[in-house]
Each structure stands twice: as structure tokens, then as C-alpha cells.
């Protein structure tokens, strides 16, 4: 697109906007009707992920990894040989082919690493978060126990707080 054409399109967009016409705006997402990061979680719900969901994501990542490994790798010996032959014959295309081949390998390896990372990560994520959840529940229950020990409303005035177990002192009549 030529620069003049771009300027013309921008001018037309401003004119349409000032005229009150319906227009399309680029590079902006519509307002999130469910609320954004400032919304209250009870209004938008909690994120729930099951082991099945995580396993499915990991499986797809593993499938992508396998397909990339099988189909996207270049035969470096043939590419290097072709690049070398072209370079020896005086064609600049030889060095360009070698450059593209090297870049392809770097990018493909990055993608393969990312797929492997996702696949491996999904296999352990649910287990880790289940452990975190159990830890948080243990911590919260110990806080509840401690709170109950200091809560004066647990027993009647002057009565033994049952949270501490049976009383050693005999009751006075």
C-alpha cells in the first residue's frame, strides 16, 4: 500500500467518524462484557481445570511436536550440499540457501522445545496444584482451630473452652 493511499484512508476514516457513520476501528478489542481484571471473581466465576483438560492440551502439544519432527525438519545434508554446490558455481543463492536453512533449524528447534515444554508441563500441573490446594486447606483449618481457641463465644462465660479438650479442674457447685 502506498503512503498516499494510507493517508487517504486515514482521512476518510476521520470524516466518517465525524459524520456519525458506523465505522470499524482497528487495533482495539471490544469492551469485555464479563468484566476485566478489575471485576469481582464471584461475578465472573472461578477458573476450573480438570485433569482431562490438561491431558488433552498436553496430548495436542505432543502431537504437534511429533508432526513437526516428522515433517518440518530439513535434510541438512541435502540442503548443505545444494548450498555448497551453488556457492562453488558462483551463485549468491548458495549462501542465501544456507542462511535460510540455518534460520529454519533455529526456529524449528525453538518451536519443538516449546511444544515439549507444554506437553511435559501439562502432565504435572494438576498434581502440583492439587498439592497446593491440600496445603492451603491444611493451613486454613489450623487457622480456624486457632481462632476457635481464642473465640470467647465458644463456651459460656467462665466455662472451659472445649477446643482445648476435657478440663482437668473439677467444676464447683
Coordinates of N, CA and C in Angstrom, one line a residue:
X1 N 0.9 -1.2 0.0 CA 0.0 0.0 0.0 C 0.9 1.2 0.0
X2 N 0.6 2.1 -0.9 CA 1.4 3.4 -1.0 C 1.1 4.3 0.2
X3 N 2.0 5.2 0.5 CA 1.8 6.1 1.6 C 0.7 7.0 1.3
X4 N 0.5 7.5 0.1 CA -0.6 8.4 -0.2 C -2.0 7.7 0.0
X5 N -2.0 6.4 -0.4 CA -3.3 5.7 -0.2 C -3.6 5.6 1.3
X6 N -2.6 5.3 2.1 CA -2.8 5.2 3.6 C -3.3 6.5 4.1
X7 N -2.7 7.6 3.8 CA -3.1 8.9 4.2 C -4.6 9.2 3.8
X8 N -4.9 8.8 2.6 CA -6.3 9.0 2.1 C -7.3 8.1 3.0
X9 N -6.9 6.9 3.3 CA -7.8 6.0 4.1 C -8.0 6.6 5.5
X10 N -6.9 7.2 6.1 CA -7.0 7.8 7.4 C -7.9 9.0 7.3
X11 N -7.8 9.8 6.3 CA -8.7 11.0 6.2 C -10.1 10.6 6.0
X12 N -10.4 9.6 5.2 CA -11.8 9.1 5.1 C -12.3 8.5 6.4
X13 N -11.5 7.9 7.1 CA -12.0 7.3 8.4 C -12.4 8.4 9.4
X14 N -11.5 9.5 9.4 CA -11.8 10.6 10.3 C -13.1 11.3 9.9
X15 N -13.3 11.4 8.6 CA -14.5 12.1 8.0 C -15.8 11.2 8.4
X16 N -15.7 9.9 8.2 CA -16.8 9.1 8.6 C -17.1 9.1 10.1
X17 N -16.1 9.2 10.9 CA -16.2 9.2 12.3 C -16.9 10.5 12.7
X18 N -16.5 11.6 12.1 CA -17.1 12.9 12.5 C -18.5 13.0 12.0
X19 N -18.8 12.3 10.9 CA -20.2 12.3 10.3 C -21.2 11.4 11.1
X20 N -20.7 10.7 12.1 CA -21.6 9.9 12.8 C -21.9 8.5 12.2
X21 N -21.2 8.2 11.1 CA -21.4 7.0 10.5 C -20.8 5.8 11.3
X22 N -21.4 4.6 11.0 CA -20.8 3.4 11.7 C -19.5 3.2 11.0
X23 N -18.5 2.8 11.8 CA -17.2 2.6 11.3 C -16.5 1.5 12.1
X24 N -15.4 1.0 11.5 CA -14.6 0.0 12.1 C -13.4 0.6 12.7
X25 N -13.0 0.2 13.9 CA -11.8 0.7 14.5 C -10.8 -0.4 14.6
X26 N -9.6 -0.2 14.1 CA -8.6 -1.2 14.2 C -7.8 -1.2 15.4
X27 N -7.2 -2.3 15.8 CA -6.2 -2.4 16.9 C -6.9 -2.1 18.3
X28 N -8.1 -2.5 18.4 CA -8.8 -2.3 19.7 C -9.8 -3.5 19.9
X29 N -9.8 -4.1 21.1 CA -10.7 -5.1 21.4 C -12.0 -4.5 21.9
X30 N -13.1 -5.1 21.7 CA -14.4 -4.5 22.2 C -14.3 -4.7 23.8
X31 N -15.1 -3.8 24.4 CA -15.2 -3.9 25.9 C -15.6 -5.3 26.3
X32 N -15.0 -5.8 27.4 CA -15.3 -7.1 27.9 C -16.6 -7.1 28.7
X33 N -17.7 -7.7 28.2 CA -18.9 -7.6 28.9 C -18.9 -8.4 30.2
X34 N -18.0 -9.3 30.4 CA -17.9 -10.1 31.6 C -17.0 -9.5 32.6
X35 N -16.5 -8.3 32.3 CA -15.6 -7.7 33.3 C -14.2 -8.0 32.9
X36 N -13.4 -7.2 33.4 CA -11.9 -7.4 33.1 C -11.2 -7.8 34.4
X37 N -9.9 -7.5 34.4 CA -9.2 -7.8 35.6 C -9.6 -7.2 36.9
X38 N -10.4 -6.1 36.8 CA -10.9 -5.4 38.0 C -12.2 -6.0 38.5
X39 N -12.8 -6.9 37.8 CA -14.1 -7.4 38.2 C -13.9 -8.4 39.4
X40 N -15.0 -8.5 40.1 CA -15.0 -9.4 41.3 C -15.2 -10.8 40.8
X41 N -14.3 -11.8 41.3 CA -14.4 -13.1 40.9 C -15.8 -13.8 41.0
X42 N -16.6 -13.4 42.0 CA -17.9 -14.0 42.1 C -18.8 -13.6 41.0
X43 N -18.5 -12.5 40.3 CA -19.3 -12.1 39.2 C -18.9 -12.9 37.9
X44 N -17.7 -13.2 37.8 CA -17.2 -13.8 36.5 C -17.0 -15.3 36.7
X45 N -17.0 -15.9 37.9 CA -16.8 -17.3 38.1 C -15.3 -17.6 38.3
X46 N -15.1 -18.8 38.7 CA -13.7 -19.3 39.0 C -13.2 -20.1 37.8
X47 N -11.9 -20.1 37.6 CA -11.3 -20.9 36.6 C -11.2 -22.4 37.2
X48 N -11.8 -23.3 36.4 CA -11.7 -24.7 36.8 C -11.1 -25.5 35.7
X49 N -10.1 -26.3 36.0 CA -9.4 -27.1 35.0 C -9.4 -28.5 35.6
X50 N -9.8 -29.5 34.7 CA -9.7 -30.9 35.2 C -8.5 -31.5 34.6
X51 N -8.2 -32.7 35.2 CA -7.0 -33.5 34.7 C -7.2 -33.8 33.2
X52 N -8.5 -34.1 32.8 CA -8.8 -34.4 31.4 C -8.4 -33.2 30.5
X53 N -8.8 -32.0 30.9 CA -8.4 -30.8 30.1 C -6.9 -30.7 29.9
X54 N -6.2 -30.8 31.0 CA -4.7 -30.7 31.0 C -4.1 -31.8 30.1
X55 N -4.6 -33.0 30.3 CA -4.1 -34.1 29.5 C -4.4 -33.9 28.0
X56 N -5.5 -33.3 27.7 CA -5.8 -33.0 26.3 C -4.9 -32.0 25.7
X57 N -4.6 -30.9 26.4 CA -3.7 -29.9 26.0 C -2.3 -30.5 25.8
X58 N -1.8 -31.3 26.8 CA -0.5 -32.0 26.6 C -0.5 -32.9 25.5
X59 N -1.6 -33.6 25.2 CA -1.6 -34.6 24.1 C -1.5 -33.8 22.7
X60 N -2.2 -32.7 22.6 CA -2.2 -31.9 21.4 C -0.7 -31.4 21.2
X61 N -0.1 -30.9 22.3 CA 1.3 -30.4 22.2 C 2.2 -31.5 21.7
X62 N 2.0 -32.7 22.3 CA 2.9 -33.8 21.9 C 2.6 -34.2 20.4
X63 N 1.4 -34.2 20.0 CA 1.1 -34.5 18.6 C 1.7 -33.5 17.7
X64 N 1.6 -32.2 18.0 CA 2.3 -31.2 17.2 C 3.8 -31.4 17.2
X65 N 4.4 -31.7 18.3 CA 5.8 -31.9 18.3 C 6.2 -33.1 17.4
X66 N 5.4 -34.2 17.4 CA 5.7 -35.3 16.6 C 5.6 -35.0 15.1
X67 N 4.5 -34.2 14.8 CA 4.3 -33.8 13.4 C 5.4 -32.9 12.9
X68 N 5.8 -32.0 13.7 CA 6.9 -31.0 13.3 C 8.2 -31.8 13.1
X69 N 8.4 -32.8 14.0 CA 9.7 -33.6 14.0 C 9.7 -34.4 12.7
X70 N 8.5 -35.0 12.3 CA 8.5 -35.8 11.1 C 8.5 -35.0 9.8
X71 N 7.8 -33.9 9.8 CA 7.5 -33.2 8.5 C 8.3 -31.9 8.3
X72 N 8.7 -31.3 9.4 CA 9.2 -29.9 9.2 C 10.8 -29.9 9.2
X73 N 11.4 -31.0 9.6 CA 12.9 -30.9 9.6 C 13.4 -31.1 8.2
X74 N 14.4 -30.3 7.9 CA 15.0 -30.3 6.6 C 16.1 -31.4 6.6
X75 N 16.4 -32.0 5.5 CA 17.5 -32.9 5.4 C 18.8 -32.0 5.3
X76 N 19.4 -31.7 6.4 CA 20.6 -30.8 6.4 C 21.7 -31.2 5.4
X77 N 21.9 -32.5 5.2 CA 22.9 -32.9 4.3 C 22.6 -32.5 2.9
X78 N 21.3 -32.7 2.5 CA 21.0 -32.3 1.1 C 20.9 -30.8 0.9
X79 N 20.5 -30.1 1.9 CA 20.4 -28.6 1.8 C 21.8 -28.0 1.9
X80 N 22.7 -28.5 2.8 CA 24.1 -28.1 2.8 C 24.8 -28.4 1.5
X81 N 24.5 -29.6 1.0 CA 25.2 -30.0 -0.3 C 24.8 -29.0 -1.4
X82 N 23.4 -28.8 -1.5 CA 22.9 -27.9 -2.5 C 23.5 -26.5 -2.4
X83 N 23.5 -26.0 -1.1 CA 24.1 -24.7 -0.9 C 25.5 -24.6 -1.2
X84 N 26.3 -25.6 -0.9 CA 27.7 -25.7 -1.2 C 27.9 -25.7 -2.7
X85 N 27.1 -26.5 -3.4 CA 27.3 -26.6 -4.9 C 27.0 -25.3 -5.6
X86 N 25.9 -24.6 -5.1 CA 25.6 -23.3 -5.7 C 26.6 -22.3 -5.4
X87 N 27.2 -22.3 -4.2 CA 28.2 -21.4 -3.9 C 29.5 -21.6 -4.7
X88 N 29.9 -22.9 -4.9 CA 31.0 -23.2 -5.7 C 30.9 -22.8 -7.2
X89 N 29.6 -22.8 -7.6 CA 29.4 -22.4 -9.0 C 29.2 -20.9 -9.2
X90 N 29.4 -20.2 -8.1 CA 29.4 -18.7 -8.1 C 28.0 -18.1 -8.0
X91 N 27.1 -18.8 -7.5 CA 25.7 -18.3 -7.3 C 25.6 -17.7 -5.9
X92 N 25.1 -16.5 -5.8 CA 24.9 -16.0 -4.4 C 23.7 -16.7 -3.7
X93 N 22.9 -17.4 -4.5 CA 21.8 -18.1 -3.9 C 22.3 -19.2 -2.9
X94 N 23.5 -19.7 -3.1 CA 24.0 -20.7 -2.2 C 24.1 -20.3 -0.8
X95 N 24.7 -19.1 -0.6 CA 24.9 -18.6 0.8 C 23.5 -18.2 1.4
X96 N 22.6 -17.7 0.5 CA 21.2 -17.4 0.9 C 20.5 -18.7 1.4
X97 N 20.7 -19.7 0.6 CA 20.0 -21.0 1.0 C 20.6 -21.5 2.3
X98 N 21.8 -21.4 2.5 CA 22.4 -21.9 3.7 C 21.9 -21.0 4.9
X99 N 21.8 -19.7 4.7 CA 21.3 -18.9 5.8 C 19.9 -19.2 6.2
X100 N 19.0 -19.4 5.1 CA 17.6 -19.8 5.4 C 17.6 -21.1 6.1
X101 N 18.4 -22.1 5.7 CA 18.4 -23.4 6.3 C 18.8 -23.3 7.8
X102 N 19.8 -22.5 8.1 CA 20.2 -22.3 9.5 C 19.1 -21.7 10.3
X103 N 18.5 -20.6 9.8 CA 17.4 -19.9 10.5 C 16.2 -20.9 10.7
X104 N 15.9 -21.7 9.7 CA 14.8 -22.6 9.8 C 15.1 -23.6 11.0
X105 N 16.3 -24.1 11.0 CA 16.6 -25.0 12.1 C 16.5 -24.4 13.5
X106 N 17.0 -23.2 13.6 CA 16.9 -22.5 14.9 C 15.4 -22.3 15.3
X107 N 14.6 -21.8 14.4 CA 13.2 -21.5 14.7 C 12.4 -22.8 15.0
X108 N 12.7 -23.8 14.2 CA 12.0 -25.1 14.4 C 12.4 -25.7 15.7
X109 N 13.7 -25.6 16.1 CA 14.1 -26.1 17.4 C 13.4 -25.4 18.6
X110 N 13.2 -24.1 18.4 CA 12.5 -23.3 19.4 C 11.1 -23.7 19.5
X111 N 10.5 -24.0 18.4 CA 9.1 -24.4 18.4 C 9.0 -25.8 19.0
X112 N 9.9 -26.7 18.7 CA 9.9 -28.1 19.2 C 10.1 -28.0 20.7
X113 N 11.0 -27.2 21.2 CA 11.2 -27.0 22.6 C 10.0 -26.5 23.4
X114 N 9.3 -25.6 22.7 CA 8.1 -25.0 23.3 C 7.0 -26.1 23.4
X115 N 6.8 -26.9 22.4 CA 5.8 -28.0 22.4 C 6.2 -29.0 23.4
X116 N 7.4 -29.4 23.5 CA 7.8 -30.4 24.5 C 7.6 -29.8 26.0
X117 N 7.9 -28.5 26.1 CA 7.7 -27.9 27.5 C 6.2 -27.9 27.9
X118 N 5.4 -27.6 26.9 CA 3.9 -27.6 27.2 C 3.4 -29.0 27.5
X119 N 3.8 -29.9 26.7 CA 3.4 -31.3 26.9 C 3.9 -31.8 28.3
X120 N 5.1 -31.6 28.6 CA 5.6 -32.1 29.9 C 5.0 -31.3 31.1
X121 N 4.8 -30.1 30.9 CA 4.2 -29.2 32.0 C 2.8 -29.7 32.3
X122 N 2.0 -29.9 31.3 CA 0.6 -30.3 31.5 C 0.5 -31.6 32.2
X123 N 1.5 -32.5 32.1 CA 1.4 -33.8 32.8 C 1.6 -33.6 34.3
X124 N 2.2 -32.6 34.8 CA 2.4 -32.4 36.2 C 1.7 -31.3 36.9
X125 N 1.1 -30.4 36.0 CA 0.4 -29.3 36.6 C -0.7 -29.6 37.6
X126 N -1.6 -30.5 37.2 CA -2.7 -30.8 38.0 C -2.3 -31.4 39.4
X127 N -1.2 -32.2 39.3 CA -0.7 -32.8 40.6 C -0.1 -31.8 41.5
X128 N 0.6 -30.8 40.9 CA 1.2 -29.8 41.7 C 0.1 -28.9 42.3
X129 N -0.9 -28.5 41.5 CA -1.9 -27.7 42.1 C -2.8 -28.4 43.1
X130 N -3.0 -29.7 42.9 CA -3.7 -30.5 43.9 C -2.9 -30.4 45.3
X131 N -1.6 -30.5 45.2 CA -0.8 -30.4 46.4 C -0.9 -29.1 47.0
X132 N -0.9 -28.0 46.2 CA -1.1 -26.6 46.7 C -2.4 -26.5 47.4
X133 N -3.4 -27.0 46.8 CA -4.8 -26.9 47.3 C -4.9 -27.6 48.7
X134 N -4.3 -28.8 48.8 CA -4.3 -29.5 50.1 C -3.5 -28.7 51.2
X135 N -2.4 -28.1 50.8 CA -1.6 -27.3 51.7 C -2.4 -26.1 52.2
X136 N -3.1 -25.4 51.3 CA -3.9 -24.3 51.7 C -5.0 -24.7 52.6
X137 N -5.7 -25.8 52.3 CA -6.7 -26.3 53.2 C -6.2 -26.6 54.6
X138 N -5.0 -27.3 54.7 CA -4.4 -27.6 56.0 C -4.1 -26.3 56.7
X139 N -3.6 -25.3 56.0 CA -3.3 -24.0 56.7 C -4.5 -23.3 57.2
X140 N -5.6 -23.3 56.4 CA -6.8 -22.7 56.7 C -7.5 -23.4 57.9
X141 N -7.4 -24.7 57.9 CA -8.1 -25.4 59.1 C -7.3 -25.2 60.3
X142 N -6.0 -25.1 60.3 CA -5.2 -24.8 61.5 C -5.5 -23.4 62.0
X143 N -5.8 -22.4 61.1 CA -6.1 -21.1 61.5 C -7.5 -21.1 62.1
X144 N -8.4 -21.9 61.6 CA -9.8 -22.0 62.2 C -9.7 -22.5 63.6
X145 N -8.8 -23.5 63.8 CA -8.7 -24.1 65.1 C -8.1 -23.1 66.1
X146 N -7.1 -22.4 65.6 CA -6.5 -21.3 66.5 C -7.5 -20.3 66.8
X147 N -8.3 -19.8 65.8 CA -9.3 -18.8 66.1 C -10.4 -19.3 67.1
X148 N -10.7 -20.6 67.0 CA -11.7 -21.1 67.9 C -11.2 -21.1 69.3
X149 N -9.9 -21.3 69.5 CA -9.3 -21.3 70.8 C -9.4 -20.0 71.5
X150 N -9.4 -18.9 70.7 CA -9.4 -17.5 71.2 C -10.8 -17.0 71.2
X151 N -11.7 -17.7 70.6 CA -13.1 -17.2 70.5 C -13.8 -17.3 71.8
X152 N -14.2 -16.2 72.4 CA -14.9 -16.3 73.7 C -16.3 -16.8 73.5
X153 N -16.8 -16.8 72.4 CA -18.2 -17.2 72.2 C -18.4 -18.7 72.1
X154 N -17.3 -19.5 72.2 CA -17.3 -20.9 72.0 C -18.0 -21.5 73.2
X155 N -17.8 -21.1 74.4 CA -18.4 -21.6 75.6 C -19.1 -20.4 76.4
X156 N -19.8 -20.8 77.4 CA -20.4 -19.8 78.3 C -19.3 -19.0 79.1
X157 N -19.6 -17.9 79.6 CA -18.7 -17.2 80.4 C -18.2 -18.0 81.6
X158 N -16.9 -18.1 81.7 CA -16.2 -18.8 82.8 C -16.1 -20.3 82.5
X159 N -16.8 -20.8 81.5 CA -16.7 -22.3 81.2 C -15.5 -22.6 80.4
X160 N -15.1 -23.8 80.5 CA -13.9 -24.3 79.8 C -14.2 -24.3 78.3
X161 N -13.2 -23.8 77.5 CA -13.4 -23.9 76.1 C -13.1 -25.3 75.6
X162 N -14.1 -26.0 75.0 CA -13.9 -27.4 74.6 C -12.9 -27.6 73.5
X163 N -12.4 -26.6 72.9 CA -11.4 -26.7 71.8 C -10.1 -27.3 72.4
X164 N -9.9 -27.0 73.7 CA -8.7 -27.5 74.4 C -8.8 -28.9 74.9
X165 N -9.9 -29.5 74.8 CA -10.1 -30.9 75.3 C -10.7 -30.8 76.7
X166 N -10.8 -32.0 77.3 CA -11.5 -32.0 78.6 C -10.8 -31.2 79.7
X167 N -11.5 -30.7 80.6 CA -11.0 -29.9 81.6 C -10.4 -30.8 82.7
X168 N -9.3 -30.4 83.3 CA -8.6 -31.1 84.4 C -9.2 -30.7 85.7
X169 N -9.8 -29.5 85.8 CA -10.3 -28.9 87.0 C -11.7 -29.5 87.3
X170 N -12.0 -29.9 88.5 CA -13.4 -30.3 88.8 C -14.3 -29.0 88.9
X171 N -15.5 -29.1 88.5 CA -16.4 -28.0 88.5 C -16.9 -27.7 89.9
X172 N -17.0 -26.5 90.3 CA -17.6 -26.1 91.6 C -19.1 -26.0 91.5
X173 N -19.7 -26.4 92.5 CA -21.2 -26.3 92.5 C -21.7 -25.2 93.3

